[in-house]
Coordinates of C-alpha atoms and ligand atoms in Angstrom, one line a residue:
M1 CA -19.5 4.1 1.0
D2 CA -22.2 6.6 0.8
I3 CA -25.2 4.3 1.5
E4 CA -28.3 3.7 3.5
L5 CA -27.1 2.0 6.7
S6 CA -28.7 -1.3 6.2
Y7 CA -27.8 -4.8 5.0
Q8 CA -29.4 -4.1 1.6
G9 CA -27.5 -0.8 1.3
L10 CA -24.2 -2.7 2.0
W11 CA -25.1 -5.5 -0.3
N12 CA -25.9 -3.1 -3.2
A13 CA -22.6 -1.3 -2.7
V14 CA -20.5 -4.5 -2.7
Q15 CA -22.4 -6.4 -5.3
K16 CA -23.5 -3.6 -7.7
G17 CA -21.2 -0.7 -6.8
E18 CA -24.2 1.5 -5.8
G19 CA -22.9 4.2 -3.4
L20 CA -19.4 2.7 -3.5
E21 CA -17.2 5.8 -3.5
G22 CA -13.8 4.2 -3.5
T23 CA -11.5 2.0 -1.5
I24 CA -8.7 2.4 1.0
E25 CA -6.0 -0.2 0.8
F26 CA -2.5 -1.2 1.5
F27 CA 0.1 -0.7 -1.2
P28 CA -0.1 -3.6 -3.6
E29 CA 3.8 -3.9 -3.6
E30 CA 3.6 -5.1 0.0
G31 CA 2.1 -8.4 -1.1
K32 CA 4.2 -11.5 -0.9
Y33 CA 3.9 -12.2 -4.6
H34 CA 4.0 -8.8 -6.3
F35 CA 7.1 -9.1 -8.5
D36 CA 8.6 -12.2 -10.1
G37 CA 11.5 -13.8 -8.2
H38 CA 13.4 -16.6 -6.5
R39 CA 13.5 -16.2 -2.7
K40 CA 16.4 -18.7 -2.1
C41 CA 18.6 -16.7 -4.4
G42 CA 17.4 -13.3 -3.3
I43 CA 16.3 -12.5 -6.9
C44 CA 13.4 -10.0 -7.3
L45 CA 12.6 -8.9 -10.9
S46 CA 10.0 -6.7 -12.6
P47 CA 7.9 -8.5 -15.3
K48 CA 10.1 -6.9 -18.0
E49 CA 13.3 -7.9 -16.3
A50 CA 12.0 -11.5 -15.8
E51 CA 11.1 -11.7 -19.5
K52 CA 14.7 -10.8 -20.4
Y53 CA 15.7 -13.9 -18.4
N54 CA 12.9 -16.0 -20.0
G55 CA 11.4 -16.6 -16.5
I56 CA 14.6 -18.4 -15.3
C57 CA 16.5 -17.4 -12.2
P58 CA 19.8 -15.9 -13.3
V59 CA 21.5 -17.3 -10.3
C60 CA 20.5 -21.0 -10.1
G61 CA 18.7 -21.6 -13.4
K62 CA 15.4 -22.7 -11.8
K63 CA 12.1 -21.3 -12.8
L64 CA 11.2 -18.0 -11.3
T65 CA 7.9 -17.7 -9.3
M66 CA 5.7 -15.4 -11.3
G67 CA 4.1 -12.5 -9.4
V68 CA 0.8 -10.8 -9.5
D69 CA 2.1 -7.8 -11.5
H70 CA 3.4 -10.0 -14.3
R71 CA 0.1 -12.0 -14.4
I72 CA -1.9 -8.8 -14.6
M73 CA 0.3 -7.6 -17.5
Q74 CA -0.4 -10.9 -19.3
L75 CA -4.1 -10.6 -18.8
S76 CA -4.3 -6.9 -19.6
D77 CA -5.2 -5.5 -23.0
R78 CA -3.4 -2.3 -22.2
D79 CA 0.3 -1.3 -22.1
E80 CA 2.0 -0.7 -18.8
G81 CA 1.4 2.9 -17.7
A82 CA -1.6 3.3 -20.1
A83 CA -3.9 2.0 -17.4
A84 CA -6.7 4.5 -17.8
M85 CA -9.4 4.0 -15.2
P86 CA -12.4 2.3 -16.8
E87 CA -15.7 4.1 -16.4
S88 CA -16.9 1.6 -13.8
G89 CA -13.7 2.1 -11.8
R90 CA -13.6 3.8 -8.4
P91 CA -10.8 5.8 -6.9
Y92 CA -8.5 4.1 -4.4
E93 CA -6.0 5.3 -1.8
S94 CA -3.0 3.3 -0.6
L95 CA -2.1 3.8 3.1
V96 CA 0.3 2.5 5.7
P97 CA -1.0 1.9 9.3
L98 CA -0.2 4.9 11.5
P99 CA 2.0 3.0 14.0
E100 CA 4.2 2.0 11.0
V101 CA 4.5 5.7 10.0
V102 CA 5.4 6.6 13.6
S103 CA 7.9 3.8 13.7
A104 CA 9.6 5.0 10.6
C105 CA 9.8 8.5 12.0
I106 CA 11.2 7.7 15.4
G107 CA 13.2 4.6 14.6
F108 CA 11.7 2.2 17.1
S109 CA 9.6 -0.9 16.3
T110 CA 5.8 -0.7 16.1
A111 CA 5.6 -2.9 19.2
S112 CA 7.7 -0.6 21.3
K113 CA 6.3 1.5 24.1
K114 CA 7.6 4.7 22.4
V115 CA 5.7 4.1 19.2
Q116 CA 2.5 2.9 21.1
G117 CA 2.6 6.0 23.3
Q118 CA 3.1 8.4 20.4
Y119 CA 0.3 6.6 18.4
E120 CA -2.2 6.9 21.3
M121 CA -1.2 10.6 21.9
L122 CA -1.9 11.3 18.2
L123 CA -5.3 9.7 18.3
E124 CA -6.2 11.6 21.4
K125 CA -5.1 14.9 20.0
L126 CA -6.1 14.6 16.3
G127 CA -8.9 12.1 16.0
A128 CA -9.3 8.7 14.4
E129 CA -6.4 6.9 12.6
F130 CA -7.9 7.4 9.1
Q131 CA -8.5 11.1 9.8
V132 CA -4.9 11.5 10.9
L133 CA -3.6 9.6 7.8
R134 CA -5.9 11.3 5.3
E135 CA -7.5 14.5 6.4
V136 CA -6.0 16.3 9.4
P137 CA -4.2 19.5 8.2
L138 CA -0.4 19.1 8.2
E139 CA -0.1 22.1 10.4
D140 CA -2.1 20.4 13.1
I141 CA 0.0 17.3 12.8
R142 CA 3.1 19.4 13.1
V143 CA 1.9 20.9 16.4
A144 CA 1.0 17.5 17.9
G145 CA 3.7 15.3 16.4
G146 CA 6.6 17.4 15.1
D147 CA 8.3 17.9 11.8
V148 CA 9.4 14.4 10.9
L149 CA 6.0 12.8 11.4
T150 CA 4.4 15.7 9.3
E151 CA 6.8 15.0 6.5
G152 CA 6.1 11.2 6.7
I153 CA 2.4 11.8 6.4
R154 CA 2.8 14.3 3.7
R155 CA 4.8 11.8 1.6
L156 CA 2.3 9.0 2.3
R157 CA -0.6 11.2 1.1
K158 CA 1.3 12.1 -2.1
G159 CA 2.3 8.5 -2.7
E160 CA 5.9 9.6 -2.4
V161 CA 7.1 6.4 -0.9
I162 CA 9.9 3.9 -1.6
R163 CA 8.3 0.7 -2.8
K164 CA 10.3 -2.6 -2.4
P165 CA 8.0 -5.1 -4.0
G166 CA 7.4 -8.6 -2.4
F167 CA 8.4 -11.7 -4.4
D168 CA 8.2 -15.4 -4.1
G169 CA 6.7 -15.5 -0.6
E170 CA 8.7 -12.5 0.7
Y171 CA 6.7 -9.5 1.9
G172 CA 7.3 -6.2 0.2
K173 CA 8.3 -3.1 2.1
I174 CA 7.0 0.5 1.9
E175 CA 9.5 3.0 3.2
L176 CA 8.8 6.7 3.9
F177 CA 12.4 7.8 4.4
Ligands
LIG1 ZN1 17.5 -19.1 -8.0

């Protein structure tokens, strides 16, 4: 937000979009109901695939749980991929928390001491988490955190991630490598 630092400034940004420059979000695919599917049978389908099966689970024959993506397609007046930003739209960025990036790079869980230690070291050397994820030059990240982390952050910034959409109550996964 580029606003006057006041309640009124914040209200205007949220309610009217005045000074709202854009949003920073998680990847929508991480949501528990992004694609259609049936969790019990491990079936996860894109809207188009689900339509081929008439919304019926190909394993057990029960009704698939419809996901957000499919519902958006039903409500949309545009074709998939033709989603031009409306004039009132604002840019958005999708990010993954830095501890998860570190975890993916060194192969330990986000709760581990190794990941926590590396995370704190990066904040100390490079600045706030959003700066590290979005703005710090890759060369500086390389010096502080090495080649693998640099490649992970480069991919995240470009959106070059592997998206495994959530379905029927199962969280989706975003993978960097
Ligand atoms: Zn099923």
